[in-house]
Short mmCIF file of C-alpha atoms in Angstrom, two decimals:
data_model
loop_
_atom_site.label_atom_id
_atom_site.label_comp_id
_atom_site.label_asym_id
_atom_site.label_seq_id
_atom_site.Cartn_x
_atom_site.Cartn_y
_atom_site.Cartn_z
CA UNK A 1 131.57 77.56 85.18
CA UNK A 2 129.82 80.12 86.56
CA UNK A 3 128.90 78.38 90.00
CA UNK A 4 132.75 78.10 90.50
CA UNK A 5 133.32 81.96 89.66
CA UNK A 6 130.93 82.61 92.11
CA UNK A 7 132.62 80.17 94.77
CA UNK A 8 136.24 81.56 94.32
CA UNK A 9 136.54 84.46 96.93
CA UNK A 10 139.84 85.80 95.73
CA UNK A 11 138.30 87.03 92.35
CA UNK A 12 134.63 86.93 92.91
CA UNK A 13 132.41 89.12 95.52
CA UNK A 14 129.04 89.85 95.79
CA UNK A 15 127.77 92.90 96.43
CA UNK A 16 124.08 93.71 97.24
CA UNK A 17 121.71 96.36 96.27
CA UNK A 18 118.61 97.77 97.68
CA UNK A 19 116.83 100.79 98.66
CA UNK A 20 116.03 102.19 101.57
CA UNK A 21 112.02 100.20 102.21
CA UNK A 22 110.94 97.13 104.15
CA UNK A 23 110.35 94.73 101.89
CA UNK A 24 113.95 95.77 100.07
CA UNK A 25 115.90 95.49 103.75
CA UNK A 26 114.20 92.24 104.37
CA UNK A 27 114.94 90.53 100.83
CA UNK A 28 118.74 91.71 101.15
CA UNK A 29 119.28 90.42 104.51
CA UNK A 30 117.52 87.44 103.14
CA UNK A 31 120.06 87.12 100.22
CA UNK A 32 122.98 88.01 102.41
CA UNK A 33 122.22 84.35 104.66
CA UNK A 34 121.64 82.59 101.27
CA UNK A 35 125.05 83.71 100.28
CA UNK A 36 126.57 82.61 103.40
CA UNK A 37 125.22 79.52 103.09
CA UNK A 38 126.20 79.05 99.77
CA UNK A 39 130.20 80.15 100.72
CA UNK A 40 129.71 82.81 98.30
CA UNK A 41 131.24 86.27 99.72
CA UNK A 42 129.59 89.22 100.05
CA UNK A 43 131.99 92.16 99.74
CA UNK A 44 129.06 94.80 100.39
CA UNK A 45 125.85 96.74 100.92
CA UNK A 46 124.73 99.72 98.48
CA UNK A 47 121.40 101.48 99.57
CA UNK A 48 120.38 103.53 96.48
CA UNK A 49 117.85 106.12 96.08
CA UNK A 50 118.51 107.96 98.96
CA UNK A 51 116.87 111.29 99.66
CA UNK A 52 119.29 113.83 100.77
CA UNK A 53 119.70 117.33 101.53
CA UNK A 54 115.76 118.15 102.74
CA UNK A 55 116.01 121.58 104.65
CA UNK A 56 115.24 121.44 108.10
CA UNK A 57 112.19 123.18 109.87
CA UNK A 58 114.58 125.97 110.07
CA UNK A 59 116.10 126.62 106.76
CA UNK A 60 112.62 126.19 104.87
CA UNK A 61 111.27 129.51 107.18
CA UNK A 62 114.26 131.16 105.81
CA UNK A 63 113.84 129.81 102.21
CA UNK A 64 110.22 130.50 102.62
CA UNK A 65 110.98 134.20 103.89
CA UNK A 66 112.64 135.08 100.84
CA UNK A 67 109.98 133.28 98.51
CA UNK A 68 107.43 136.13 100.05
CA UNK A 69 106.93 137.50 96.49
CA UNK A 70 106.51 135.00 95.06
CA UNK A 71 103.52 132.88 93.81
CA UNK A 72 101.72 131.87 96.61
CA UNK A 73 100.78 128.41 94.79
CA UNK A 74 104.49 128.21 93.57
CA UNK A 75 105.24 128.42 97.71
CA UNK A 76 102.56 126.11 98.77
CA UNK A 77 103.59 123.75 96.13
CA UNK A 78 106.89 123.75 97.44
CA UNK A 79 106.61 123.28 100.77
CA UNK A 80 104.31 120.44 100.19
CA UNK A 81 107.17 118.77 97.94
CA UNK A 82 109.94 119.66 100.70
CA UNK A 83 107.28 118.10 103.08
CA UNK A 84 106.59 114.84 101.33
CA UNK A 85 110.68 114.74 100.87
CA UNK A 86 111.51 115.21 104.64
CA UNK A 87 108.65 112.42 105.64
CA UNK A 88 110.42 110.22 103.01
CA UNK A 89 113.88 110.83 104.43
CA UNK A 90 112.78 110.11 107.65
CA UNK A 91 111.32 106.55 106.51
CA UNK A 92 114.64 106.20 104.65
CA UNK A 93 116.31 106.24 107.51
CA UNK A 94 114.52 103.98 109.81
CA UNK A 95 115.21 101.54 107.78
CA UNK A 96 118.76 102.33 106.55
CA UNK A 97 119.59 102.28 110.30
CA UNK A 98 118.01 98.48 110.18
CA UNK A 99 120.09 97.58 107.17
CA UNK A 100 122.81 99.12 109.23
CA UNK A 101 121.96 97.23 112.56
CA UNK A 102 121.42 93.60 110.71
CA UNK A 103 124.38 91.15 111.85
CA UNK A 104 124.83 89.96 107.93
CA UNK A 105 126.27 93.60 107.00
CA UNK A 106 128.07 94.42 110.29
CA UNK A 107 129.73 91.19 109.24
CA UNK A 108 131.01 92.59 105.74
#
């Protein structure tokens, strides 16, 4: 009952998750040709887990700037979090674009 659900497109889509990593992009493009083959329809991609909103080079010498009183191990702290969160971001979206570029979501 539940392989025929998942074969009747007008009430039944698939959609995939994944986050933003290699192995994640892979497996979901992976799945994505599995449900083709299987005429099960995917309706679409969600990429979870997404780092947003890291200040640029610019906006953390400003930020910094007014943290001047402040802590100096509260500051270095921070920037090395805002660092580790821009190098993440940047990952994120090499392989977001891939997920992006991959013929089975283009397709959706």
């Amino acid at each position: 009952r539940v392989a025929q659900m998942m074969h009747d497109n007008v009430r039944t889509g698939f959609v995939t998750v994944c986050i933003a990593e290699y192995l994640s992009v892979c497996e979901s493009q992976r799945l994505l040709q599995d449900l083709k083959q299987q005429s099960v329809r995917p309706l679409f991609v969600v990429c979870n887990q997404l780092i947003k909103g890291v200040p640029d080079a610019e906006s953390w010498k400003a930020l910094e700037a007014q943290l001047a009183d402040e802590d100096p191990e509260v500051v270095a702290c921070l920037r090395r979090s805002v660092e580790f969160a821009s190098a993440r971001a940047g990952i994120q979206n090499k392989y977001l674009t891939l997920l992006k570029g991959m013929e089975e979501v283009q397709s959706l």
